Every structure is written in C-alpha cells, then in structure tokens.
Coordinates of C-alpha atoms (C1' of nucleotides) in Angstrom, one line a residue:
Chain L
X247 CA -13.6 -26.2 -131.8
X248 CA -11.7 -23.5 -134.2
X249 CA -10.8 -25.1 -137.6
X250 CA -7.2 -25.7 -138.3
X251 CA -5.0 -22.6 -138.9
X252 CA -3.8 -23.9 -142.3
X253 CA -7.5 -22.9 -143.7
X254 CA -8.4 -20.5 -146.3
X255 CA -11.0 -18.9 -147.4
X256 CA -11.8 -19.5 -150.7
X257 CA -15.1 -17.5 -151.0
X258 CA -17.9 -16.6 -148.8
X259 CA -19.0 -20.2 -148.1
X260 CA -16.2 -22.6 -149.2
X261 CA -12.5 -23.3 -147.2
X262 CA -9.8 -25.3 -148.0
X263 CA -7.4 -27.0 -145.8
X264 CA -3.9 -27.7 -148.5
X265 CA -2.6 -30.8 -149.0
X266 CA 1.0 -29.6 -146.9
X267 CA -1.9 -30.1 -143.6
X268 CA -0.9 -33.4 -143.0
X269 CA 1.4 -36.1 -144.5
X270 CA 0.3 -37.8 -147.0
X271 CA -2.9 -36.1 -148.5
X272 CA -3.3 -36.0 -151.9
X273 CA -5.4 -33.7 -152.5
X274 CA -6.7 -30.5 -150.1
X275 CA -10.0 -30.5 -148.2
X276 CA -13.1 -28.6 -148.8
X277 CA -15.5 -27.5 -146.5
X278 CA -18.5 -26.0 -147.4
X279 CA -20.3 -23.4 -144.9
X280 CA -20.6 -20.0 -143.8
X281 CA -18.1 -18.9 -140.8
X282 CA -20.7 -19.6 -138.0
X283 CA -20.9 -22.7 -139.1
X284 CA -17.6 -23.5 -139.7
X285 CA -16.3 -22.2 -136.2
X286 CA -19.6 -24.7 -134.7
X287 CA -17.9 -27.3 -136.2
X288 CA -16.2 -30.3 -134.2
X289 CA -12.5 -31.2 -134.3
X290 CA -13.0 -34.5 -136.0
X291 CA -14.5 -32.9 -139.3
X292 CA -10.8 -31.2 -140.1
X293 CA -9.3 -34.9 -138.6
X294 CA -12.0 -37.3 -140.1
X295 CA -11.6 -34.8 -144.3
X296 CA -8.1 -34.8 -144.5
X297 CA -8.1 -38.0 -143.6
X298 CA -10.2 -38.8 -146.2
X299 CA -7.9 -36.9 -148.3
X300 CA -5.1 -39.5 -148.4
X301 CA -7.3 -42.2 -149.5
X302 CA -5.7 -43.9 -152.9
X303 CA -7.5 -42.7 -155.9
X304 CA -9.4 -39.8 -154.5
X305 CA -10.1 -37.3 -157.3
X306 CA -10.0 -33.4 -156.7
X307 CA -10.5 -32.8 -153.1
X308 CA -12.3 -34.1 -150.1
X309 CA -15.6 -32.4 -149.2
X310 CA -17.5 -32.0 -146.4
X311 CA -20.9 -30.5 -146.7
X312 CA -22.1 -27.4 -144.0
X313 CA -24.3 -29.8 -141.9
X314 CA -20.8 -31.7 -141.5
X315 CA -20.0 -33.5 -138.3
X316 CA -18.0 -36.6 -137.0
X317 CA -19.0 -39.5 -137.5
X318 CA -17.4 -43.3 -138.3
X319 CA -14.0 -42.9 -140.5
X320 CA -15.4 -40.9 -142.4
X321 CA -17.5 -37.3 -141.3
X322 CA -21.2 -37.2 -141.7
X323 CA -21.7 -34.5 -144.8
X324 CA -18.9 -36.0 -146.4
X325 CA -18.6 -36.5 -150.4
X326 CA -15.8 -38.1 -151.3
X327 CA -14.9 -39.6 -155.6
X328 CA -12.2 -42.0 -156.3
X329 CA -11.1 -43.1 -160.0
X330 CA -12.7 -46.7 -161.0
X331 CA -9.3 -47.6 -162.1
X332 CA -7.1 -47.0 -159.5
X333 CA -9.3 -46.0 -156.1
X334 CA -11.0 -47.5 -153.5
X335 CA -14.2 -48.3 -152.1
X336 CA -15.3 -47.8 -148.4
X337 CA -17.8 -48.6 -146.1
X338 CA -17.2 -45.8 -144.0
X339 CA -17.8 -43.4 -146.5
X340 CA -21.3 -45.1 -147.2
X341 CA -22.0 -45.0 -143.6
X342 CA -23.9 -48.3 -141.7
X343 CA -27.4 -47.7 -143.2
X344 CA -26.9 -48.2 -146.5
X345 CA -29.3 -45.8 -149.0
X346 CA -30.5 -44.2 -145.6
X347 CA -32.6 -41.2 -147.3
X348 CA -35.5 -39.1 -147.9
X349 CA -39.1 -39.9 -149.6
X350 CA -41.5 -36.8 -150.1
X351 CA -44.9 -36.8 -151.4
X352 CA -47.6 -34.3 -152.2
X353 CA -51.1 -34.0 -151.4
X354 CA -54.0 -31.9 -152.5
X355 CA -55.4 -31.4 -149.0
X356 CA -55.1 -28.4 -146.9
X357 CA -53.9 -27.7 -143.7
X358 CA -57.7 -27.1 -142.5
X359 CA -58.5 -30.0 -144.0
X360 CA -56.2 -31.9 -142.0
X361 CA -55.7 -30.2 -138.8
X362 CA -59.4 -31.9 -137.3
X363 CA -58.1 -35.2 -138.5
X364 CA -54.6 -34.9 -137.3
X365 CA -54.3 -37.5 -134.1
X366 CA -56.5 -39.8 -135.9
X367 CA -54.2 -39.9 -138.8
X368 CA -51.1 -39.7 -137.0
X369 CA -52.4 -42.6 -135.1
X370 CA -53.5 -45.2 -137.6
X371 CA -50.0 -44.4 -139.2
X372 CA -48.4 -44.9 -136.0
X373 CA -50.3 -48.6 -135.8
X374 CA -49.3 -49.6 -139.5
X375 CA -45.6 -48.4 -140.2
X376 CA -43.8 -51.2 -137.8
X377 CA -41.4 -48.3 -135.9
X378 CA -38.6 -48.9 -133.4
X379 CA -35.7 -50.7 -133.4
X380 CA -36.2 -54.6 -134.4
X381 CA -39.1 -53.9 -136.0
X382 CA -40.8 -56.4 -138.3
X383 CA -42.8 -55.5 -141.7
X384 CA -46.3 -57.1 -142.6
X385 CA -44.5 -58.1 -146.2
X386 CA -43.9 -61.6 -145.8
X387 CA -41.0 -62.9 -148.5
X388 CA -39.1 -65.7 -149.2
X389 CA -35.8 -66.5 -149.6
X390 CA -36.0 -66.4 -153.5
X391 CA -38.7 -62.9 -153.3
X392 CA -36.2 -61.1 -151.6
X393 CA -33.3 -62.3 -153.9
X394 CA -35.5 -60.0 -156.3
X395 CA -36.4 -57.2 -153.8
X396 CA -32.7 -57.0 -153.8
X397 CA -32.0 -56.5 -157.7
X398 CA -35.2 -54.5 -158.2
X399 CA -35.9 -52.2 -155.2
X400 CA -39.3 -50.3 -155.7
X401 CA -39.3 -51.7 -159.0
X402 CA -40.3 -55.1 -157.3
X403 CA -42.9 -53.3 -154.9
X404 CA -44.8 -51.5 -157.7
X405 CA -45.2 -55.2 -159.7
X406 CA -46.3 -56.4 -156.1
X407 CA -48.9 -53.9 -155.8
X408 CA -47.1 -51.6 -153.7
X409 CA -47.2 -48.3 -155.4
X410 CA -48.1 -46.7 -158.7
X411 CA -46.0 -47.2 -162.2
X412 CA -45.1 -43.2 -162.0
X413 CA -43.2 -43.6 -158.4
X414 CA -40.4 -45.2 -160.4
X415 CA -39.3 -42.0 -162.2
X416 CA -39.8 -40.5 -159.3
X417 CA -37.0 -42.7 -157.2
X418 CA -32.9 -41.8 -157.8
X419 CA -31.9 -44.4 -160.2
X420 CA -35.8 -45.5 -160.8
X421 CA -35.4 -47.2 -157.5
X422 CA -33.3 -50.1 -158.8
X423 CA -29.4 -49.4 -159.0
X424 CA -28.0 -51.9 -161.7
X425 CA -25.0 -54.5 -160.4
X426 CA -26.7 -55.8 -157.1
X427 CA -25.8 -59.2 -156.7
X428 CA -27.4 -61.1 -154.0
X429 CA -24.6 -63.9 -153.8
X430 CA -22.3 -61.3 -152.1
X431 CA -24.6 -61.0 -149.3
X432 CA -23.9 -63.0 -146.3
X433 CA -26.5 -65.5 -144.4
X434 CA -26.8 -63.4 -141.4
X435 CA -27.4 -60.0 -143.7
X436 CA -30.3 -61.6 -145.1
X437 CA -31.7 -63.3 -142.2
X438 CA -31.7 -59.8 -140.2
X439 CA -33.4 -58.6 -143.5
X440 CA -35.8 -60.9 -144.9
X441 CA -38.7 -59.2 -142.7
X442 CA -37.8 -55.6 -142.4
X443 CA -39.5 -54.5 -145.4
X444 CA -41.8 -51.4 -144.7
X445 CA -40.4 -50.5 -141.6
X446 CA -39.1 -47.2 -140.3
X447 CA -36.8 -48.4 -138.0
X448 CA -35.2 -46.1 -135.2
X449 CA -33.2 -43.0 -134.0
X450 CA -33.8 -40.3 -136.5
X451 CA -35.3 -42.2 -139.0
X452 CA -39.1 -40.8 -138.8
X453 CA -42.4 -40.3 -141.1
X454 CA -43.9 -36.7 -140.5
X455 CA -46.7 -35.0 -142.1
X456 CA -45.8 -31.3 -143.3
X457 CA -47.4 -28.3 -144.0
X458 CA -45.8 -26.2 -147.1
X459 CA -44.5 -23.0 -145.6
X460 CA -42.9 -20.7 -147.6
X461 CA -42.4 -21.1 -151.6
X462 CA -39.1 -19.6 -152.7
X463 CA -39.3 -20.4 -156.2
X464 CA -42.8 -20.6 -157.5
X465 CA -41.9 -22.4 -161.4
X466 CA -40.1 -25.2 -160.0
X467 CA -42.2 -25.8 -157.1
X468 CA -44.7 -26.3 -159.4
X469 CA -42.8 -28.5 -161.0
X470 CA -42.1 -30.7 -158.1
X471 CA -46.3 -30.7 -157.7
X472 CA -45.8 -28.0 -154.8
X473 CA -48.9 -25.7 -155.8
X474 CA -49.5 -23.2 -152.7
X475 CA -48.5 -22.8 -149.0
X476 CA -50.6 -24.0 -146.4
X477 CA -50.7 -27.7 -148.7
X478 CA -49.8 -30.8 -146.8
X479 CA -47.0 -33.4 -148.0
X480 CA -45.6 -36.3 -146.4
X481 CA -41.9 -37.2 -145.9
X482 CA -40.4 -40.2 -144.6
X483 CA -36.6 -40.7 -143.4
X484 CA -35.5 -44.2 -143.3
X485 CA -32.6 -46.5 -145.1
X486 CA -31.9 -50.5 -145.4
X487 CA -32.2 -51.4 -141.4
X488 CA -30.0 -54.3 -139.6
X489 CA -29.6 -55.7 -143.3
X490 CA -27.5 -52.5 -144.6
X491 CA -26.3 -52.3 -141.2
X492 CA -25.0 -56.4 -141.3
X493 CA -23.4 -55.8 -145.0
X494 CA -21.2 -53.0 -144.2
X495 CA -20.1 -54.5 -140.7
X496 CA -19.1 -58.3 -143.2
X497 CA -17.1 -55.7 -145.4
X498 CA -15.4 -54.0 -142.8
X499 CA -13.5 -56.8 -141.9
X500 CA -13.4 -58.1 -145.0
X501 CA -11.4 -55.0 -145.8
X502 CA -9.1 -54.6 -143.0
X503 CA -7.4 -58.0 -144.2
X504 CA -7.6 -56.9 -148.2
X505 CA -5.4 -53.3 -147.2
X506 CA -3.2 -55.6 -145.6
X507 CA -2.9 -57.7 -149.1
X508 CA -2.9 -54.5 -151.3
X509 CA -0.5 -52.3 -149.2
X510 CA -3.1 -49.9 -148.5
X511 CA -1.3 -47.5 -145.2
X512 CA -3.9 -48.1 -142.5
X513 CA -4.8 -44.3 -140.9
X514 CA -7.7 -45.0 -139.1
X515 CA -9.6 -48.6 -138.8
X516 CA -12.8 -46.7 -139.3
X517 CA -11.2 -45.6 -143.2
X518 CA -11.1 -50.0 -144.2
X519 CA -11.3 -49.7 -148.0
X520 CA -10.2 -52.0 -151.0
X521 CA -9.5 -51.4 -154.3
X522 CA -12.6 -50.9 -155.7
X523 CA -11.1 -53.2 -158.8
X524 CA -10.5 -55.7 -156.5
X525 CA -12.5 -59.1 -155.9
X526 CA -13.2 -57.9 -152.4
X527 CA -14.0 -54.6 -153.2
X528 CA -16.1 -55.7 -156.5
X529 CA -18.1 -57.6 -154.2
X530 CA -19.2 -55.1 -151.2
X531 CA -19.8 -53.2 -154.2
X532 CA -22.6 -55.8 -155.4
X533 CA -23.2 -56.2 -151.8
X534 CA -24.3 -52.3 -150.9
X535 CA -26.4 -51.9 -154.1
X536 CA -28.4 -55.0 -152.4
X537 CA -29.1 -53.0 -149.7
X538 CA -29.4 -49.6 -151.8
X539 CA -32.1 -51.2 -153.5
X540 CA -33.5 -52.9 -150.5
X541 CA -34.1 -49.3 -149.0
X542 CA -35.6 -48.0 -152.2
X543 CA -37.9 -50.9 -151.2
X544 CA -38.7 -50.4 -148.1
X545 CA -39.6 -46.3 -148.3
X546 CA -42.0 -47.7 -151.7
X547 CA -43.4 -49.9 -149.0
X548 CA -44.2 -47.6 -146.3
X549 CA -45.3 -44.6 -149.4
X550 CA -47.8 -47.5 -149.7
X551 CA -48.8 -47.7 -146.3
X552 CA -49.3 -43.6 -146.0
X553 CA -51.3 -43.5 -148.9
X554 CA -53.6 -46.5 -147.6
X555 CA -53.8 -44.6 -144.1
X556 CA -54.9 -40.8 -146.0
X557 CA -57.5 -43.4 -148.0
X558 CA -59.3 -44.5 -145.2
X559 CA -59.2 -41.1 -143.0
X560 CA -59.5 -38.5 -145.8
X561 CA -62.5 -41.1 -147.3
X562 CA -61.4 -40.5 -151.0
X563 CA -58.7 -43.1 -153.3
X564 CA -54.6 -41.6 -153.4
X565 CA -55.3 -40.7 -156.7
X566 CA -58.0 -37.9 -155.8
X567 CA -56.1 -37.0 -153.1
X568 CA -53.2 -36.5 -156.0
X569 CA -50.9 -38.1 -153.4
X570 CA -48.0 -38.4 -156.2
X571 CA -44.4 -39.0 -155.2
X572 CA -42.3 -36.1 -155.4
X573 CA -39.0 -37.7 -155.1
X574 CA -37.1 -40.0 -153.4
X575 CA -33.1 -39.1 -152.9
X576 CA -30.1 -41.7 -151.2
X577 CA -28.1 -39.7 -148.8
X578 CA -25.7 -42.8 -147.7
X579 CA -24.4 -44.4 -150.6
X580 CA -21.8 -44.9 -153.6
X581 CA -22.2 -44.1 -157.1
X582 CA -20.6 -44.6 -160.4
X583 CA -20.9 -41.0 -162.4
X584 CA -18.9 -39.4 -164.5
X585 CA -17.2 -36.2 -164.3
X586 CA -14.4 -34.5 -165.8
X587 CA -11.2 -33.7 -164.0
X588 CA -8.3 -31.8 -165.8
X589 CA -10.2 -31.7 -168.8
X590 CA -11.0 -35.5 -169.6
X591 CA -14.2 -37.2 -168.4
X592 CA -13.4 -40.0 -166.1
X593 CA -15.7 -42.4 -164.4
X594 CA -15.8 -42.2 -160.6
X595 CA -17.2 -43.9 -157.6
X596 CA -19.0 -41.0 -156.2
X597 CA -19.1 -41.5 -151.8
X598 CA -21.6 -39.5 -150.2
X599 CA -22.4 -40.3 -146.6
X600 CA -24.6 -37.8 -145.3
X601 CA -24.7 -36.0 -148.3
X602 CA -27.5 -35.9 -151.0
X603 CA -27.3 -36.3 -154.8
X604 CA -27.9 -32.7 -156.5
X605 CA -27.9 -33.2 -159.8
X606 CA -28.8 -29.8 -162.5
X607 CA -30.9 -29.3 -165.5
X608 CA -30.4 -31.4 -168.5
X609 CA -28.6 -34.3 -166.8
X610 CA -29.2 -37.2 -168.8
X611 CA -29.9 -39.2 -165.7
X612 CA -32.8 -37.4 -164.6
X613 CA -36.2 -38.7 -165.9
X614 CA -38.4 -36.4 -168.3
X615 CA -40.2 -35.0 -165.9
X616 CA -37.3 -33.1 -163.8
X617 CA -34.8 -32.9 -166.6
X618 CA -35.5 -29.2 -167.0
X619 CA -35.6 -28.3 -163.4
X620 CA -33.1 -30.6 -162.2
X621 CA -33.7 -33.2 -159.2
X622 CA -35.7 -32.5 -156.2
X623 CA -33.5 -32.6 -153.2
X624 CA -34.9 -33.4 -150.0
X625 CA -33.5 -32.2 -147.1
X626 CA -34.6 -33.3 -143.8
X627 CA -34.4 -30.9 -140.4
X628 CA -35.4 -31.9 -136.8
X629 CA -38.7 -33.2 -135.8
X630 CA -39.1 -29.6 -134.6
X631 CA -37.8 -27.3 -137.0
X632 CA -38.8 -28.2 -139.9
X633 CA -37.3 -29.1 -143.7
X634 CA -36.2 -28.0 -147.1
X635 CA -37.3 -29.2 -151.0
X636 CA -34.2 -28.3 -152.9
X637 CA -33.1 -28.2 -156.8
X638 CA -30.0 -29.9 -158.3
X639 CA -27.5 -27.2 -160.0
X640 CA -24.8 -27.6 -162.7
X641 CA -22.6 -25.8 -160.8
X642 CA -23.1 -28.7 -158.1
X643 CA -21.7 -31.1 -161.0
X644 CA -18.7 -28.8 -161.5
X645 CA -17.8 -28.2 -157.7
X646 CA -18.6 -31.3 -155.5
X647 CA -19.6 -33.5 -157.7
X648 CA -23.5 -33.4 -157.9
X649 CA -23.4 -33.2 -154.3
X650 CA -25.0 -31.3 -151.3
X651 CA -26.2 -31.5 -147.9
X652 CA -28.3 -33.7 -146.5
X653 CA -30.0 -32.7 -142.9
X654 CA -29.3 -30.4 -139.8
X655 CA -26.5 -32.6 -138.4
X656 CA -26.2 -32.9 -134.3
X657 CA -25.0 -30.4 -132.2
X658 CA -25.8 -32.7 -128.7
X659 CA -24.9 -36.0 -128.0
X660 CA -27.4 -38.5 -127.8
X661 CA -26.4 -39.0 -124.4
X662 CA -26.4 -35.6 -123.0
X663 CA -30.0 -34.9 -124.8
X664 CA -31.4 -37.9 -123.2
X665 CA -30.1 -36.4 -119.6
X666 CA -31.1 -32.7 -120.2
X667 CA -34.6 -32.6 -121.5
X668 CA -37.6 -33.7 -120.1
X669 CA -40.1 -36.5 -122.5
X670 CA -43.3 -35.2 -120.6
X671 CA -41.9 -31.3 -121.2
X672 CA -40.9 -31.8 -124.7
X673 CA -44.5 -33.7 -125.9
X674 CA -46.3 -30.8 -124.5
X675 CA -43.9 -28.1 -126.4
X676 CA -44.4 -29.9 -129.4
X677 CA -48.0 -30.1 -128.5
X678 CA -48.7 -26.5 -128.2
X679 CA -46.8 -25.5 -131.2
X680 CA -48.8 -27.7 -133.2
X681 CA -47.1 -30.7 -133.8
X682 CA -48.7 -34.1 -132.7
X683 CA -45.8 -37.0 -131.6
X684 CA -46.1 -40.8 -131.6
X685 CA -43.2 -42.8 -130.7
X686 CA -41.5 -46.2 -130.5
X687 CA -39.6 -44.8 -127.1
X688 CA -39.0 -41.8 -125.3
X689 CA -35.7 -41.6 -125.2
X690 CA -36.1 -41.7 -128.5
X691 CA -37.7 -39.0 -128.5
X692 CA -36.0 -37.2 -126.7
X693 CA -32.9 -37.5 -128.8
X694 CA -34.0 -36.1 -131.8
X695 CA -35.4 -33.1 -130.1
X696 CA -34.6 -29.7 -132.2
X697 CA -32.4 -28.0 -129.6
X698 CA -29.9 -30.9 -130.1
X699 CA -29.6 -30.3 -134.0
X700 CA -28.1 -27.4 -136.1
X701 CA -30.4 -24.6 -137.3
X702 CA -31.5 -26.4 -140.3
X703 CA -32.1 -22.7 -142.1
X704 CA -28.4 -22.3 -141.9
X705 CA -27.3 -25.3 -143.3
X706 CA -29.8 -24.2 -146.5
X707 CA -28.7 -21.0 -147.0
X708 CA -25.2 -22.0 -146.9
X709 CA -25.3 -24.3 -150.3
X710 CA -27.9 -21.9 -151.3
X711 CA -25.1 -19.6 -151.3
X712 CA -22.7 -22.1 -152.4
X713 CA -24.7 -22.6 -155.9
X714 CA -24.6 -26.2 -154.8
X715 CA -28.1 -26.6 -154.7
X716 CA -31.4 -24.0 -154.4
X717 CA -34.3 -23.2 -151.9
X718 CA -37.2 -24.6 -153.6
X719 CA -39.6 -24.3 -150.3
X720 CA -39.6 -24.5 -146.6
X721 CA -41.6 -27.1 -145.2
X722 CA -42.9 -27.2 -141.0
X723 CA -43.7 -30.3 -139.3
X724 CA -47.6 -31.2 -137.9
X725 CA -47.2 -34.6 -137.5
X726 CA -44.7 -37.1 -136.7
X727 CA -44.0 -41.1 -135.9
X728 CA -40.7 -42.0 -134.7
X729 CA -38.8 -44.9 -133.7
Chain E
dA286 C1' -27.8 -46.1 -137.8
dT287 C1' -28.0 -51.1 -135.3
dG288 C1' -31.8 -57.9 -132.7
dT289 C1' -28.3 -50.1 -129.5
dT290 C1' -21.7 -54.6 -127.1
dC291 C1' -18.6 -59.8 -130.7

DNA sequence: ATGTTC
C-alpha cells in the first residue's frame, strides 16, 4: 500500500508525515526505512503513527521503526515518549506481552563441534524448556515467592540458583526495573502466572542455537564476547506469557472508563491511555513493571535451562564452555528516561512496542562493561533467515529516543501462511539447509516460516543507515524449539 | 502475543 501523499523525505532512510495529515496531531510522524521498505509497508502503519501522534503529551514526533507493521492501536516498530507531567500511558503502545524480548548468549564451541551433537541437543532442550501455548514451568512458587519474582526479575533467579551473579549486568535495567508493585496486579493475572516461569510460550517466541556468520565490526564484537565466525551462541525470544497478557487486558478497560473521566478524545479503542499522573495510570504503571520483571525472570530461567542442557551434552560445566550472557534487551515495554527536547532535559515515558532499546557509548545506564561500546542490541529474524547483534548509538539518543528496531516484522498473515505452505515440505527445507526443528505444533510452525517475514537484512541496513544503531554481526540459525 | 473468543 503507497504511503500517504503528504510524506517527505527527509533523508535517505527517514520520512515524515506533518502534523496538517490529520486533525488533531501534535506533532508529525517519523518513519524510519529505505523506499522499498517504505512502499512494502501496510496502510495501517501511516493510520495506526499519526494516530499515535495526537496522543496528549507526546514529545517530538511519533516513530515507527523499518520492520513497522500494524498491529493493536498502536503499530508494531513503534516508539512513542510522552512528558511525565502532562502525558499518558498506554497499553497498546506496550503491546500484550509485556517485556517480550531477546536473550543471547555465547559459547566457546564450534560449529564442528556441535554439528554431530545437534538433534541430540536440540532434543533434550526441546524436552526441558515447557514450549506451546499453556505451558507450565518446573519452578514451583508460592504466592508470597512470586510477590518477589515480581519486584526482582532475574535478580530473584540468580539468588535462587538460577544463573550466575554476572548475568545481572548483563540484563537491561539488571533485570529488575524499580517501581513494580505487586498489589496492582489482579487475582486472575497472577493465577495465569504463578507457574509460567521458564517457559517459552508460543507463536514466534522461540529458543535457537546459532552459528556466528559474518563479523562486521571486529573491536566491539569482541566486546560483546563474539571472538570468530563459525562460534555457536544461543538466543531465546520470549516475554511475560498469559500474566503480561492478563495485566494489559485489566488496564485496558480500566482505561477506557479513566479517558472518559479525564476528557481524553477517544480515536481508536485500541489507543486506551490515562494520564500517566493519574491513580489509574500510576498503577498499570506498577502493574507492567510486574510483568517486565517477570519476563526478565523467565528468559534467566530458561538461560538456566540451556546452559544445564550444553552441560550434560557437551560433558564440560557452563563455565568451561564460557557460556556467558551477552545481553538481554525488552522490546515491548515503557520506560522512564530522560532526554532533552528544545533544549531542557525532561523526563519521559519512553513506549517502545516492537522496538528495542539502543542506547550509545558512555550512557550512564549501561553497566561497566558495555559503557564504552554501548548496549548490545539483539535483533531477532525468522526461524529461517537468520539474526543481527547490534550496538546502541548517541545519535539514537538524539533522533528516536535510544530506540531502534526490533525483528523482521510479517509480511503474511498467519492465516494465509498456515494455508499456503506445507509442515512436511517446510521441515525438510529447513532440514537440508541445515537447520534442525522441534515444535510445540505445526501450524505453528508453519507460521513463522521465513517467506512470511521481511528480509531481515533490510530492516538492518536501514537503521544501519539511519545511525540508529550498528551491524555488530550476522548470526544463521542451526537449531531451533518453537511453540 | 494469549488457558488462541468475554
């Protein structure tokens, strides 16, 4: 669908629809993405941004990321910050799973190394990450535990035994985002919960073994414990499950009466928002950083569970197989950062839904360890085509507010890739190109096959271009369980 | 994404 006449260019990779679009924006939309990309995107981006645009509060512009696409309010790839003081706060800016994001760690073993052992070790992980939707976790809790797992995230799993002490400073935030507050979470939320921990869940949510590709900037790599191609990592995809999912469906319509109450104009009912200095929106707030820290949680969980599995096929401990965490990024969440906007620096609630944090060198927020480089930034392609380790950029933290993109984004419905292409067909593909498949279902399979996502190379070199993050190393898929 | 439709 062609983007709306009203758009300029504003360079290569970055357009702008004005405020004059539509009534009632307040600021313009940006899209970032090269012209193929722009032209392959739906209708609903240009609907679903400006809408955005007209929110009360929102700072600068509304962005929308090149792996952009339509999704609930507002689009998938969408970043979105509104002023503590007089914005809002939205679930469908956060998107349903809540801290839905990426986990990557290293290893010292070889592609040879693990090519024999492959099936076997795609299997055994396939038996102990719980995969598929209502899947239940091994980590039994009770009510009181997960009170905590909720305030500390992986914080809680490393004191349980669930991890090393260096995976915290290895997590966005540390793994534990401060202001969770497990009264604002209702009965049901933590009853659908309570026993998802360590659990991959479904759709797209996956844990694949990798093989380093291509290194496209050797220092950082480094850096990041990415030594040579040919190396094996690990990345897993998952978020916060039915209990994110429960949180932001409560909120929703706790927040369709609250616009009522605070005169908020009603575009869309997927756009429900409250002031975020509001009791109700105060308390989703409290509510979402539950599950944020929930899904830091569950990825240390399952970490735990991958390293276990590479014990007992690879015969050696985690720690002489240097299986360290190299990062672990939210891609569906809210933040409070601060940036400055005509001239003064301003605190902001930072919505990225689909979009990953991409923060440059010397921010204070990074640990030690990356504050030179700037964060890793994991960015995850089909089961198919592969994935990207990026770096953070200061020029992300002056354009789109330490933000970039976060996958391929879908080009085929769910629907139509469950009626066009074949389970038995796409297995054997897979199997001939190398990469071994175990999963919860097959139509969950084939859903997620690579033909119905955007050429994840593309999507790269467009915030490559952009500044708003850079190519660190490509990364090709061997091994995969999937819901 | 999701005990895949409250």
């Amino acid at each position: 669908m062609p983007a709306p006449k009203e758009i300029k260019r504003i360079s290569e990779v970055v357009w702008e629809i004005p405020e004059t679009y539509k009534k009632g924006m307040l600021v313009p939309a940006r899209i970032y993405a090269t012209k193929q990309l722009l032209d392959s995107m739906d209708e609903g981006v240009f609907e679903q941004v400006t809408n955005v645009a007209c929110l009360p509060g929102i700072q600068k512009y509304a962005l929308c990321m090149p792996d952009g696409h339509w999704g609930y309010g507002f689009p998938i790839g969408g970043v979105a910050a509104f002023d503590f003081e007089n914005g809002v706060i939205s679930p469908g800016g956060i998107g349903f799973d809540i801290n839905c994001g990426m986990r990557l760690v290293k290893t010292n073993l070889t592609i040879e190394e693990v090519k024999p052992k492959l099936k076997q070790l795609v299997d055994l992980l396939f038996q102990t990450v719980p995969t598929g939707v209502g899947a239940t976790g091994f980590v039994k809790l009770s009510n009181s535990q997960f009170d905590e797992v909720m305030v500390k995230g992986a914080r809680w799993c490393v004191e349980h035994g669930y991890g090393w002490k260096e995976d915290l400073e290895r997590i966005e935030e540390h793994g534990a985002i401060k202001g969770a507050d497990p009264s604002k979470v209702s009965k049901k939320a933590r009853e659908r919960g309570i026993d998802q921990l360590g659990t991959l869940g479904s759709g797209n949510h996956y844990l694949e073994i990798q093989v380093v590709d291509r290194i496209f900037d050797h220092n950082i790599a480094n850096a990041f414990g990415i030594e040579q191609e040919g190396q094996i990592v690990v990345m897993i995809h998952c978020g916060s499950r039915g209990f994110g999912h429960q949180i932001a469906t409560d909120y929703l319509k706790v927040f369709l009466d609250a616009m009522k109450k605070y005169g908020i104009p009603l575009l869309d009912k997927e756009l429900a928002c409250a002031p975020i200095d509001s009791p109700e929106g105060r308390d989703y707030y409290s509510a979402m950083l539950c599950a944020a820290n929930m899904a830091f949680a569950n990825r240390q969980v399952i970490l735990h569970r991958v390293r276990e599995a590479f014990e007992k096929i690879f015969k050696k401990s985690a720690q002489d197989l240097e299986m360290h965490l190299v990062y672990d990024v939210a891609h569906n969440i809210a933040k409070a950062e601060e940036y400055e906007v005509d001239g003064k620096i301003k605190k902001l609630l930072v919505h990225r839904k689909g979009s990953t944090r991409s923060f440059g060198p010397g921010h204070p927020e990074l640990a030690e360890i990356y504050r030179d480089t700037g964060q890793p930034v994991i960015i995850g392609g089909s089961m198919e085509t592969g994935s990207y380790l990026l770096v953070g950029t200061k020029r992300a933290m002056e354009e789109t507010f330490g933000s970039t993109c976060h996958g391929s984004g879908r080009t085929m419905s769910r629907h139509k890739a469950k009626k066009e292409i074949n389970y038995n067909q796409l297995v054997k593909q897979m199997e001939e190109r190398g990469i071994y498949v175990r999963s919860a279902s097959k139509s969950g399979l084939v859903e997620e096959a690579g033909v119905a996502y955007k050429n994840i190379s593309d999507v790269v070199e467009a915030v490559d271009r952009a500044g708003i993050s850079r190519k660190v190393a490509a990364l090709r898929p061997i091994g995969n369980i999937k819901g």
